[in-house]
Coordinates of C-alpha atoms and ligand atoms in Angstrom, one line a residue:
Chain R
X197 CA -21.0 -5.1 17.2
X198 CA -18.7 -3.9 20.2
X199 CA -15.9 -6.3 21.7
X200 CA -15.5 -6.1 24.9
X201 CA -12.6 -6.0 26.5
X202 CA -11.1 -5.5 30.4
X203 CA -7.9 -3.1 29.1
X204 CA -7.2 -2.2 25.5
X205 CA -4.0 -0.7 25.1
X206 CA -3.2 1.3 21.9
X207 CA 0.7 1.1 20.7
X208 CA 3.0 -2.1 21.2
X209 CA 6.4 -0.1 21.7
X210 CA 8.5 -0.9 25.1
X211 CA 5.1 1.3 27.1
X212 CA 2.6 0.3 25.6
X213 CA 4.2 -3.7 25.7
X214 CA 5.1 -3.4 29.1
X215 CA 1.6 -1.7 30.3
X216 CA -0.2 -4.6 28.7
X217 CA 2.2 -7.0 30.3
X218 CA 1.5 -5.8 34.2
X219 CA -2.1 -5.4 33.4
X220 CA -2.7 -9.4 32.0
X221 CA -0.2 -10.6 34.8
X222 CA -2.5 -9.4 37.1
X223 CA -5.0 -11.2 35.2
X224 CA -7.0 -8.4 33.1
X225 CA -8.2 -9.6 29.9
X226 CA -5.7 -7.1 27.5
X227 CA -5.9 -6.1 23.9
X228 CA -3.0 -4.3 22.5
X229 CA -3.0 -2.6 18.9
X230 CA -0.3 -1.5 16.7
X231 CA -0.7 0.2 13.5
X232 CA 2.7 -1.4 12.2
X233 CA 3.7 -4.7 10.9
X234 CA 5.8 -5.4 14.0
X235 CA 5.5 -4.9 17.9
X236 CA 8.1 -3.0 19.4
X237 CA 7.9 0.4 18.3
X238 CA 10.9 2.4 17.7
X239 CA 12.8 -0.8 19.8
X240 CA 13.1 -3.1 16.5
X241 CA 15.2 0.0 14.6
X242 CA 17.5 0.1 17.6
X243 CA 20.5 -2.2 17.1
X244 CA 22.8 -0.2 19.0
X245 CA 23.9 -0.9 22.6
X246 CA 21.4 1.0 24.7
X247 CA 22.6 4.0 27.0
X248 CA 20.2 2.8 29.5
X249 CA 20.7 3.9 32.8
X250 CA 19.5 0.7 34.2
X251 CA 21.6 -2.2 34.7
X252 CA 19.5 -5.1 33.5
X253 CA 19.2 -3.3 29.9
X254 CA 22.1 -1.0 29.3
X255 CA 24.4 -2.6 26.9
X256 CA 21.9 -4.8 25.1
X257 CA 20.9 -3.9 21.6
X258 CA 17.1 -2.2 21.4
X259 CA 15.7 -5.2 19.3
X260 CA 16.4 -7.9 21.7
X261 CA 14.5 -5.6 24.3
X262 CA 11.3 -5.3 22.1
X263 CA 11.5 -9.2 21.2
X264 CA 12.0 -10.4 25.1
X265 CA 8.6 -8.2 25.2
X266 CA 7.1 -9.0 22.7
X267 CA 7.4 -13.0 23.7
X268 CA 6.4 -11.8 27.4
X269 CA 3.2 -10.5 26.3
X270 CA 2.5 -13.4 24.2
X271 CA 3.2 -16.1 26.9
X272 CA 0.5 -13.9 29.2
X273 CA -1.9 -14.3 26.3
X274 CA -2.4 -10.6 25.3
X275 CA -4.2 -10.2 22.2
X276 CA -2.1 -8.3 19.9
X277 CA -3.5 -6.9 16.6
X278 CA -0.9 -5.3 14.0
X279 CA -1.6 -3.2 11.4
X280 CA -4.2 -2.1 13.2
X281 CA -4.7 1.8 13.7
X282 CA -6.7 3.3 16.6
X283 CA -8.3 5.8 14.5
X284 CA -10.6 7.0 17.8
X285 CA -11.6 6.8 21.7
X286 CA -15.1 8.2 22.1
X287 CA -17.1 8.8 25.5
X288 CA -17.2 5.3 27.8
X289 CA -13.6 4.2 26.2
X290 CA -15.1 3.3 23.0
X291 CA -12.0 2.7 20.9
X292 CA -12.5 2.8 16.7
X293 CA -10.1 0.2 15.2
X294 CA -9.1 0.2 11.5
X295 CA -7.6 -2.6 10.8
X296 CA -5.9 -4.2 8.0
X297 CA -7.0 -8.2 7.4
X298 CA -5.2 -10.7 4.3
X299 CA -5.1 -9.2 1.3
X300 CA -5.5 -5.7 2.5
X301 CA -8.9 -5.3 3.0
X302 CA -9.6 -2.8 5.7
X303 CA -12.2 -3.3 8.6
X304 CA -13.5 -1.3 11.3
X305 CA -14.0 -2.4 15.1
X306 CA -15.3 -0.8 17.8
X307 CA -13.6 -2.1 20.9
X308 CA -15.0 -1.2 24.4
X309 CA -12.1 -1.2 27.4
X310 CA -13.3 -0.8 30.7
X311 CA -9.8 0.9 30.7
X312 CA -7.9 2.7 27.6
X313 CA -3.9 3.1 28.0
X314 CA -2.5 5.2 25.1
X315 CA 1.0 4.8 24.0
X316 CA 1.1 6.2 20.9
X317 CA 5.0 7.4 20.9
X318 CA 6.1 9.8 19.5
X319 CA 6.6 11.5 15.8
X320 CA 9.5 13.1 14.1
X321 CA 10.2 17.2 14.1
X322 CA 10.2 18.2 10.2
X323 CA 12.8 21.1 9.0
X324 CA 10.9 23.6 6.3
X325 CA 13.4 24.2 3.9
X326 CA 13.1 25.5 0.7
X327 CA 12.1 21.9 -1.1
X328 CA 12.2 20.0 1.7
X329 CA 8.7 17.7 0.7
X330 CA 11.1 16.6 -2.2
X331 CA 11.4 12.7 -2.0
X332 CA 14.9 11.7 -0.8
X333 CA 14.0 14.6 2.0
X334 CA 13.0 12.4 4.8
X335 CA 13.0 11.8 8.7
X336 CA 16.4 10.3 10.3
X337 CA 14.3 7.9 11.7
X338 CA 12.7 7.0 8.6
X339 CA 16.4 5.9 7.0
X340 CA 17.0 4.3 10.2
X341 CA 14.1 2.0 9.6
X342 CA 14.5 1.4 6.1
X343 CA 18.5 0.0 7.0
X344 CA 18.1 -1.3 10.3
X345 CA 14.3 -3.4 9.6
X346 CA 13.8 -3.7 5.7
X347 CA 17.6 -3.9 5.2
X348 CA 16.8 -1.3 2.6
X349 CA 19.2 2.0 2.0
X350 CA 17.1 4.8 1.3
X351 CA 20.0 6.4 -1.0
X352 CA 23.8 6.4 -1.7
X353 CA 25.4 9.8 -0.8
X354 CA 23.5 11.3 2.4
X355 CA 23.6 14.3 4.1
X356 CA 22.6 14.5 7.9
X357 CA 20.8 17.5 9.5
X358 CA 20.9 17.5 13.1
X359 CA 24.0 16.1 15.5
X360 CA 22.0 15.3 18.6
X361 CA 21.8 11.3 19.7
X362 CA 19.3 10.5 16.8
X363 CA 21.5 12.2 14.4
X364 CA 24.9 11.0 15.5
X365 CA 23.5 7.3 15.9
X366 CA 21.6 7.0 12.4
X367 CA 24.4 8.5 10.8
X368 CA 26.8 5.7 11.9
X369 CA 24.6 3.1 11.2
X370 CA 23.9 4.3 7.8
X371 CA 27.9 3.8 7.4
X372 CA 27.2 0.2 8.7
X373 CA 24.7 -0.6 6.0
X374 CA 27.2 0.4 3.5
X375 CA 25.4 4.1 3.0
X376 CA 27.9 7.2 1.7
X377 CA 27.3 9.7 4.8
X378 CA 29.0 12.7 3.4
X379 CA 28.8 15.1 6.5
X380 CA 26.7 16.1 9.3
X381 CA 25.2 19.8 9.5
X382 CA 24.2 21.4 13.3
X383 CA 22.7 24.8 13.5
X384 CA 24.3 25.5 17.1
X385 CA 27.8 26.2 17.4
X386 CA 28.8 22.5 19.0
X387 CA 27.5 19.1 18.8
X388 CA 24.6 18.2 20.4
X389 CA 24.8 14.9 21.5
X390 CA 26.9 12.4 23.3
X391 CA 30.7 12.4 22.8
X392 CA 31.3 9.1 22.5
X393 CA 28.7 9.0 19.0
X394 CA 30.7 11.8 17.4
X395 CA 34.0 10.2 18.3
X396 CA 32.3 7.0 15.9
X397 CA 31.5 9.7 13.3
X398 CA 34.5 11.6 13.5
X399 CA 37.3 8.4 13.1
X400 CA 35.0 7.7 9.7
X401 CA 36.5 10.7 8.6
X402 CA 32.3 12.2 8.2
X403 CA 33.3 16.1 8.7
X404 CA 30.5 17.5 11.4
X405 CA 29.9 20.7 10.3
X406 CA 28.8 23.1 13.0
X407 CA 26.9 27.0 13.2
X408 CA 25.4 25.9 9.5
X409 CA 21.8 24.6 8.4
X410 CA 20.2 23.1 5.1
X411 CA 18.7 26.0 3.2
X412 CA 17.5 24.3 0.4
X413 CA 17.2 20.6 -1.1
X414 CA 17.7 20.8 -5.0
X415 CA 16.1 18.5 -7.5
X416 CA 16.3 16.7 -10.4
X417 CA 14.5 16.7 -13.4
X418 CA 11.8 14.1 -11.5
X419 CA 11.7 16.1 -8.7
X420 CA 14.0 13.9 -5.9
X421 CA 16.9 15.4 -4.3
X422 CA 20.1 15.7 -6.2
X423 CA 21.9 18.4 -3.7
X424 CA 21.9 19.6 -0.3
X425 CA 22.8 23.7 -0.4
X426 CA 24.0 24.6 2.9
X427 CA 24.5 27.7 4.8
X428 CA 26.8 29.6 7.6
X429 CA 23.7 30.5 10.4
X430 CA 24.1 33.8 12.4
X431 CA 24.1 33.6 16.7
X432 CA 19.9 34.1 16.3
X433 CA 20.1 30.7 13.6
X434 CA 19.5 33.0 10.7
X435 CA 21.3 31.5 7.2
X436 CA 24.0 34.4 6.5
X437 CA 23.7 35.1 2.6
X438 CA 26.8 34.4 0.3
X439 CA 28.0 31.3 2.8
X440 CA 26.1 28.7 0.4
X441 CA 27.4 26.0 -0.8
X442 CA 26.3 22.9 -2.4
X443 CA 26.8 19.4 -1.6
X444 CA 25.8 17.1 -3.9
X445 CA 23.3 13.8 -2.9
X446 CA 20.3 11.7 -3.2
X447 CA 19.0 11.6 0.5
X448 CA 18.8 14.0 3.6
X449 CA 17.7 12.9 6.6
X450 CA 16.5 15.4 9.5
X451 CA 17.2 14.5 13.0
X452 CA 15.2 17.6 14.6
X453 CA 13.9 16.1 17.3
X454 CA 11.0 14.2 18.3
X455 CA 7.4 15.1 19.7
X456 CA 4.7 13.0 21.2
X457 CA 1.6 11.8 19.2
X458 CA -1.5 13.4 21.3
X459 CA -4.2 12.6 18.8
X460 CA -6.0 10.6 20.2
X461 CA -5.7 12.1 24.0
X462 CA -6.8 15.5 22.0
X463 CA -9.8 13.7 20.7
X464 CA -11.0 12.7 24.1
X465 CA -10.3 16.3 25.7
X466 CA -7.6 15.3 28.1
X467 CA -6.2 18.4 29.9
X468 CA -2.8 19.4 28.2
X469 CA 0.2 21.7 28.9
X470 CA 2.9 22.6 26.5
X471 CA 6.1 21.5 28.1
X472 CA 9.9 22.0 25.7
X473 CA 11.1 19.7 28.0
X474 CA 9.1 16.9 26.9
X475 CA 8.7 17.4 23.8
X476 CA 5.9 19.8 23.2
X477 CA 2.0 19.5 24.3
X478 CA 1.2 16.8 26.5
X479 CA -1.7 15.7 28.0
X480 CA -1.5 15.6 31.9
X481 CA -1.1 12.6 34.2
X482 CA -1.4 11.8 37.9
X483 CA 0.8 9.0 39.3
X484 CA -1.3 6.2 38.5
X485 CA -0.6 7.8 34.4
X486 CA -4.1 8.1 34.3
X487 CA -5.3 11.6 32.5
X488 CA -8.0 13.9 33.3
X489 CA -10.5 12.0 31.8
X490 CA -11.1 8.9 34.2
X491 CA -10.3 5.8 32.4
X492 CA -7.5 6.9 30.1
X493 CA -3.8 6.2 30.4
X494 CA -0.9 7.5 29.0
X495 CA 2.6 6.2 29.0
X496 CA 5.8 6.5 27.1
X497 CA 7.3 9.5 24.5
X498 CA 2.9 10.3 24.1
X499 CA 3.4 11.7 27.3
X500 CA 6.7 13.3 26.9
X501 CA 9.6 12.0 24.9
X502 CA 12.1 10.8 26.7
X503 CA 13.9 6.9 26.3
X504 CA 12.7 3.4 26.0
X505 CA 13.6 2.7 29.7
X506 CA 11.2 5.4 31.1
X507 CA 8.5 4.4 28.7
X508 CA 8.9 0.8 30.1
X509 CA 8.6 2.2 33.7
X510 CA 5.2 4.3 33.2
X511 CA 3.9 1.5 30.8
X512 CA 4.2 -1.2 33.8
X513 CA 2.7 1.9 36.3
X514 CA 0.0 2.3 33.9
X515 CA -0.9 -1.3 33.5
X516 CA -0.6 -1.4 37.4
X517 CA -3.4 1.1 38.0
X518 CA -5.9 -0.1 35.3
X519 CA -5.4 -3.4 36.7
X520 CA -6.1 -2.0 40.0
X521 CA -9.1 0.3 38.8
X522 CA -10.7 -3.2 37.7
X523 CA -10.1 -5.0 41.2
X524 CA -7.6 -7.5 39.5
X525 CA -5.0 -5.7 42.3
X526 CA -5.7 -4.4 45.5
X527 CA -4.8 -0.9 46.7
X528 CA -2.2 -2.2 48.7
X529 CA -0.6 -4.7 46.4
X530 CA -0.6 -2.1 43.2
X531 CA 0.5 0.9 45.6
X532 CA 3.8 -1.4 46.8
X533 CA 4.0 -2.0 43.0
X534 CA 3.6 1.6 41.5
X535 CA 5.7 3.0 44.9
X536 CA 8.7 0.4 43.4
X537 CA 8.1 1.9 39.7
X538 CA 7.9 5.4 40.3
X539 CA 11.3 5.2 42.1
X540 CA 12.8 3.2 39.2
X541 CA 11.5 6.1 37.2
X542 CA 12.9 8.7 38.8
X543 CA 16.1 7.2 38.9
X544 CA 16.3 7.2 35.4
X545 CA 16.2 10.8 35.1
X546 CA 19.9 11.6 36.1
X547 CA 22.6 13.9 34.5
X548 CA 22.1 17.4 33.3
X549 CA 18.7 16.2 30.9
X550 CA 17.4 14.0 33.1
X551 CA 17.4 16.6 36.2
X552 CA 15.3 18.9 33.8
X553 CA 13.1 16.2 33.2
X554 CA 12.5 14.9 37.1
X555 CA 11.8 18.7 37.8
X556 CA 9.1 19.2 35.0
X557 CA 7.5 16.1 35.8
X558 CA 6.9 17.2 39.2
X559 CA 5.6 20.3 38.3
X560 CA 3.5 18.8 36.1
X561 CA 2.2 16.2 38.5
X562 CA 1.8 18.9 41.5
X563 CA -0.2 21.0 38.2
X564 CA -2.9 17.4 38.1
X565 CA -3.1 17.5 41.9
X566 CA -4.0 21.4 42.3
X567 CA -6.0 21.8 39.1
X568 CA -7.9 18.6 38.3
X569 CA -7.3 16.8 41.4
X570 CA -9.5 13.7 40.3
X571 CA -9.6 12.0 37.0
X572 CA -13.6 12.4 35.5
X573 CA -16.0 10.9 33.6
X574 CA -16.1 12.3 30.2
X575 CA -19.3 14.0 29.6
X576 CA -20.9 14.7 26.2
X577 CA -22.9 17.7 25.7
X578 CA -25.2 18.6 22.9
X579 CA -23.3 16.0 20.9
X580 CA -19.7 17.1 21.7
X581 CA -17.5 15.2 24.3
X582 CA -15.9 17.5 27.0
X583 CA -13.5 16.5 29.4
X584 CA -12.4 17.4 32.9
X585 CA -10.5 20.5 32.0
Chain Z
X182 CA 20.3 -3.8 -7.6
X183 CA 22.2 -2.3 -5.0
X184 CA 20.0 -0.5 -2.3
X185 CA 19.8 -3.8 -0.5
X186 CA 21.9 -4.5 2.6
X187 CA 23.8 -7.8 1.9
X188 CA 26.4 -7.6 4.6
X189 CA 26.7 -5.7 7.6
X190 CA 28.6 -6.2 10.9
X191 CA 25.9 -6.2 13.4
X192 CA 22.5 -7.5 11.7
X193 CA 22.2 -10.8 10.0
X194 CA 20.9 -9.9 6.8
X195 CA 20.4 -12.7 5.4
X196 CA 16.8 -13.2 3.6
X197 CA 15.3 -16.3 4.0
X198 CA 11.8 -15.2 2.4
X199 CA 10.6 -16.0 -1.4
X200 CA 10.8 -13.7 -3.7
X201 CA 8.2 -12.8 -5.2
X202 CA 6.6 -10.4 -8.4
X203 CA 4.7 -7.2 -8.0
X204 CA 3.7 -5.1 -10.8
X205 CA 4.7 -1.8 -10.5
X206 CA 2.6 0.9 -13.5
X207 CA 2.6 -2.3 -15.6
X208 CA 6.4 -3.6 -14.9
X209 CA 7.4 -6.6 -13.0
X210 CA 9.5 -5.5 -9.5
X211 CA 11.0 -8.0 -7.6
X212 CA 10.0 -8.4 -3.8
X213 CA 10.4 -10.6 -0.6
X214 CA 7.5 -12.2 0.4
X215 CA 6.1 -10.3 3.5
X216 CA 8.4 -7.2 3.1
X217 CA 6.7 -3.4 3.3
X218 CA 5.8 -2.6 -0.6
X219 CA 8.0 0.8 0.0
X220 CA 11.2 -1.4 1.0
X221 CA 10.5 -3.5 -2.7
X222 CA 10.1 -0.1 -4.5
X223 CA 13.2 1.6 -2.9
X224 CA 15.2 -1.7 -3.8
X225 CA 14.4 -0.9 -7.8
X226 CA 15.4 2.3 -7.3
X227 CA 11.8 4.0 -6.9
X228 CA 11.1 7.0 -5.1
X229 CA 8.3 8.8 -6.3
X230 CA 5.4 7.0 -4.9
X231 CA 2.7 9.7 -5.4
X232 CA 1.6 13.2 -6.9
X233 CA -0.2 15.6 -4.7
X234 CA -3.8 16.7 -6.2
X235 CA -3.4 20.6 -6.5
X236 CA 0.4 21.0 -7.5
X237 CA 1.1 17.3 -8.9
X238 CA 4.5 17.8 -6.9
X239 CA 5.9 14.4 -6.3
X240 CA 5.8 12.7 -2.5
X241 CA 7.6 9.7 -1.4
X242 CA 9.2 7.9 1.9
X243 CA 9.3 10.3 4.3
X244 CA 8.4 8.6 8.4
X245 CA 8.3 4.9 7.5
X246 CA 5.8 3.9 9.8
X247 CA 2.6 5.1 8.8
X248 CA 2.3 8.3 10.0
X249 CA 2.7 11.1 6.9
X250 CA 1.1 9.2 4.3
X251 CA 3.7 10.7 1.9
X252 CA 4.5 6.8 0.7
X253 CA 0.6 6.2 -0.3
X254 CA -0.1 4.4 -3.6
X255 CA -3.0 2.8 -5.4
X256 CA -2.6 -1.2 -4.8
X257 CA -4.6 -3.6 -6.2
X258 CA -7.0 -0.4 -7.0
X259 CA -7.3 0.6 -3.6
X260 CA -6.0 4.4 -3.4
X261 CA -4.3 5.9 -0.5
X262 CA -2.8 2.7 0.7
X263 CA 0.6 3.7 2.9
X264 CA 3.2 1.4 1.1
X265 CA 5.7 1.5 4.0
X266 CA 3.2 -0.8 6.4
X267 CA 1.4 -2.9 3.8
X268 CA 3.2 -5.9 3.3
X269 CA 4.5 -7.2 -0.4
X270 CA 2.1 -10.2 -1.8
X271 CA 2.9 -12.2 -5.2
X272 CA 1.1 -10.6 -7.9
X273 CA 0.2 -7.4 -6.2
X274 CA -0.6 -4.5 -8.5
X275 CA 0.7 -1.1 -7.6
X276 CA 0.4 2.3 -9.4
X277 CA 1.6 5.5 -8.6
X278 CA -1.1 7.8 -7.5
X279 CA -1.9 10.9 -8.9
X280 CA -4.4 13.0 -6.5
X281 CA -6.5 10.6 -5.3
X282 CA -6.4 8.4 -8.3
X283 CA -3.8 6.2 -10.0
X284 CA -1.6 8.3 -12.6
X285 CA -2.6 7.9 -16.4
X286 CA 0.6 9.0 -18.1
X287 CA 2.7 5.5 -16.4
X288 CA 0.2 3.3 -18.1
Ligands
LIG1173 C1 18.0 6.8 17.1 C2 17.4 6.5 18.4 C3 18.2 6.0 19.4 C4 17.6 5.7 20.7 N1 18.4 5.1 21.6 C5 17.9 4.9 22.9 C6 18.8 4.3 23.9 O1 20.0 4.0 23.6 N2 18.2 4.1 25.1 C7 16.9 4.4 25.4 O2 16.5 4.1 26.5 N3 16.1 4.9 24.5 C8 16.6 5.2 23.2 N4 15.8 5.7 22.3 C9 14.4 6.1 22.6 C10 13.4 5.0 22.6 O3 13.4 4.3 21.4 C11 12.0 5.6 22.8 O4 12.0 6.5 23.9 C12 10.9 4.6 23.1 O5 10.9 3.7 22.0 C13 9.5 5.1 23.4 O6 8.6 4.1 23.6 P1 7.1 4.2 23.4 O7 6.5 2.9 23.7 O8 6.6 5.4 24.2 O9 6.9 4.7 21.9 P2 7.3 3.9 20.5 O10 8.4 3.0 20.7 O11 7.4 5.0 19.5 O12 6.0 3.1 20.2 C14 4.7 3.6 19.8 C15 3.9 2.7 19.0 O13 2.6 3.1 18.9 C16 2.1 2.8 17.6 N5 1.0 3.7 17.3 C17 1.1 5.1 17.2 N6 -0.2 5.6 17.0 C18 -1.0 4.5 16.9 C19 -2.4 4.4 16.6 N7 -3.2 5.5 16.4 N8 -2.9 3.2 16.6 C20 -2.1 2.1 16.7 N9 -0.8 2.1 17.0 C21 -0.3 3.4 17.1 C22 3.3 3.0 16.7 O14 3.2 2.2 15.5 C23 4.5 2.4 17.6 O15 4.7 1.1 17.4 C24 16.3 6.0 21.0 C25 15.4 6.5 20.0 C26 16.0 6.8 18.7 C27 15.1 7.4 17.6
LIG1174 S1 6.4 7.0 4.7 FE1 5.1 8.1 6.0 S2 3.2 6.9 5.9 FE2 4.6 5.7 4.8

């Protein structure tokens, strides 16, 4: 059997919560899916105060972001399944749902949205060291969860690789939740994120140790982590032999950056451009966030990682336009709406990143207008879907 | 045990859920009611949660939300079940997997 529904909308972090909030106050009929055990995406592991750039959420704590959400889209009576993956979107927005009932017995649904809005965030960079699939070897965000939501430390004595926001951050809060951080190692010759973090790292007394890289996590006699050997790195990031040394611990966490989860926009053929700006491949978007394929959405770090604020912003534009493509709005209501949005947006993207990002974003926009001008159908032929591009 | 956060400065980590039994390859492990398996397992002090089928090298918490499947583990003899998003039920049974299967030697 195939639900119906007016919007489904496929992630519940601050883009995909806030999409599915604009699109049920407008009155569409929403169902929003998450594949974890809580809404709010990367938002619940936040419990810093955010560096938003907008004055009605810098300074609170990510977690009471996602909850305020997460209560919004319940008082509008948005249907939120967790533990629920999207493990498709076929041809006319058929969207395959597995999804995990009591007990753990697992269930597939076929949900049918007149319009599909993907926020599917984004996943962490790995680092291939030698003996890097070792357990103890894990993402930065992955600690960060396992302190910060299951009040859980992943080890004792950890080493962090990567000094940019995610690694500055997670390494303090690890020292909150009582964890041993015994240094920090960046491959570039200076730090790489916000002074202010490494000053908090720095007065611990956690050495930042700069120009070096992780060359190889050593084992135990199980096979989990037991050391860390390091390396000096040339100007071209190569390890210079002879600089090695070990330190000694049970967990390494790799902040390397983050890139967005395009599966599912891959699936369905939406035009994509690779963009180091953003993150890596992306699918394309005009400014109602709606892809190549007519129909499909995007909002949030899926379509270029960049901070909950933004995702917020394009999650509200997002649910603006479905609503709109479904009559719930008129054109001139939702234009006022987007018009207000897309300003907010691009006021976000200030200082020396954010330039970089307001300039690729045009590009990329100007790119939809020239090339595919017009979201279209998606058309299936000889058995295989193809899409606009 | 000692993983567990019992104090910290900014979150209240106080735990007002049961606790609960899983058996872990045979042994009771203690858990809170409703907490990811992988968060119970860690807590004991377990890391290894699989083996991979051609090199039996061992795999365990690597992304936390369901997206590597490094953290999968047979429970209740359902393989390839992601521990970090499945939450912890009295009287679950969990074994470490081996391939695609649980692993014989823990028994
Ligand atoms: C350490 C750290 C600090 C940060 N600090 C700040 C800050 O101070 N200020 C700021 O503005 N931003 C900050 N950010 C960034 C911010 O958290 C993200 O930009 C934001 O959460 C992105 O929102 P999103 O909704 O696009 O994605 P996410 O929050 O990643 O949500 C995506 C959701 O989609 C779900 N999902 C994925 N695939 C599927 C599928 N197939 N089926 C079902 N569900 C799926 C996931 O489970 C997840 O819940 C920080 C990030 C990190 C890691
Ligand atoms: S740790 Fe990656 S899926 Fe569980």
């Amino acid at each position: 059997m195939i639900l119906e529904k007016d919007v489904v909308v496929i992630g519940a972090g601050p883009a995909g919560l806030a999409a599915s909030i604009e699109a049920a106050k407008a009155g569409a009929g929403v169902l929003l899916v998450d594949l974890n055990l809580k809404a709010g995406g990367q938002l619940f592991k936040q419990i810093h105060k955010f560096f938003g750039s907008r004055a009605h959420y810098s300074g609170t704590r990510g977690y009471d972001i996602g909850r305020k959400l997460v209560r919004e889209a319940e008082s509008l009576k948005v249907d939120v399944w967790l533990q629920s993956t999207a493990v498709g979107v076929f041809p006319g927005n058929k969207v395959g749902i597995e999804r995990i009932l009591d007990g753990g017995v697992k269930k597939l649904y076929t949900v049918h949205g007149k319009a599909v809005i993907i926020a599917t965030g984004a996943s962490e960079n790995a680092v291939c060291f030698k003996g890097w699939t070792r357990p103890g070897v894990m993402g930065a965000g992955a600690a960060q969860t396992m302190v910060n939501v299951n009040h859980v430390r992943p080890g004792k004595k950890i080493v962090m690789l990567g000094s940019g926001n995610v690694g500055l951050i997670v390494s303090y809060q690890l020292m909150q939740a009582g964890c041993d951080v015994l240094a920090l190692v960046e491959a570039a010759p200076k730090i790489g994120g916000y002074a202010v973090h490494a000053a908090k790292i720095s007065r611990a007394g956690v050495p930042i140790i700069t120009s070096h890289t992780i060359v190889e996590a050593l084992g135990d006699e199980k096979g989990t982590v037991r050391g860390a050997v390091i390396a000096k790195v040339d100007s071209h990031f190569q390890p210079i032999s002879g600089t090695e040394r070990t330190i000694e611990c049970d967990t390494i966490a790799i902040a390397a950056g983050l890139r967005p989860v395009v599966d599912l926009t891959r699936l369905m053929n939406c035009a994509s451009v690779f963009e180091p700006v953003f993150g890596g491949f992306i699918p394309l978007h005009n400014t109602d966030m709606e892809t190549s394929v007519k129909g499909i959405y995007v909002a949030g770090d899926s379509t270029g990682v960049e901070e909950a604020s933004v995702a917020m912003e394009e999650g509200r534009i997002a649910g603006t336009a479905a609503a709109q493509s479904l009559g719930y709005l008129s054109a001139a209501e939702a234009g006022k709406t987007k018009k207000l949005l897309w300003e907010r947006v691009n006021s976000l993207r200030s200082g020396p990143f954010g330039e970089r990002r307001l300039t690729a974003e045009k590009n990329l926009l100007e790119h939809f207008r020239e090339e595919i001008r017009e979201p279209q159908p998606e058309i299936m032929i000889g058995g295989l879907a193809h899409g606009a591009d | 045990m000692g993983m567990r956060v019992d104090h910290h400065v900014v979150l209240d980590v106080r735990d007002k859920r049961k606790t609960v039994t899983i058996l872990v390859d045979g042994k009771p492990v203690e858990a809170r009611e409703g907490e990811p398996l992988l968060s119970a397992l860690l807590a004991a002090g377990i890391k290894i949660n699989r083996y991979t089928r051609r090199f039996h090298e061992p795999r365990g918490l690597f992304c936390a939300i369901g997206q590597c499947t490094d953290c999968a583990m047979v429970v209740n003899g359902q393989p390839n079940v992601r521990t970090c998003i499945v939450p912890a039920q009295d009287g679950m049974v969990v074994e470490t997997q081996d391939g695609l299967t649980r692993k014989e030697t823990n028994l």
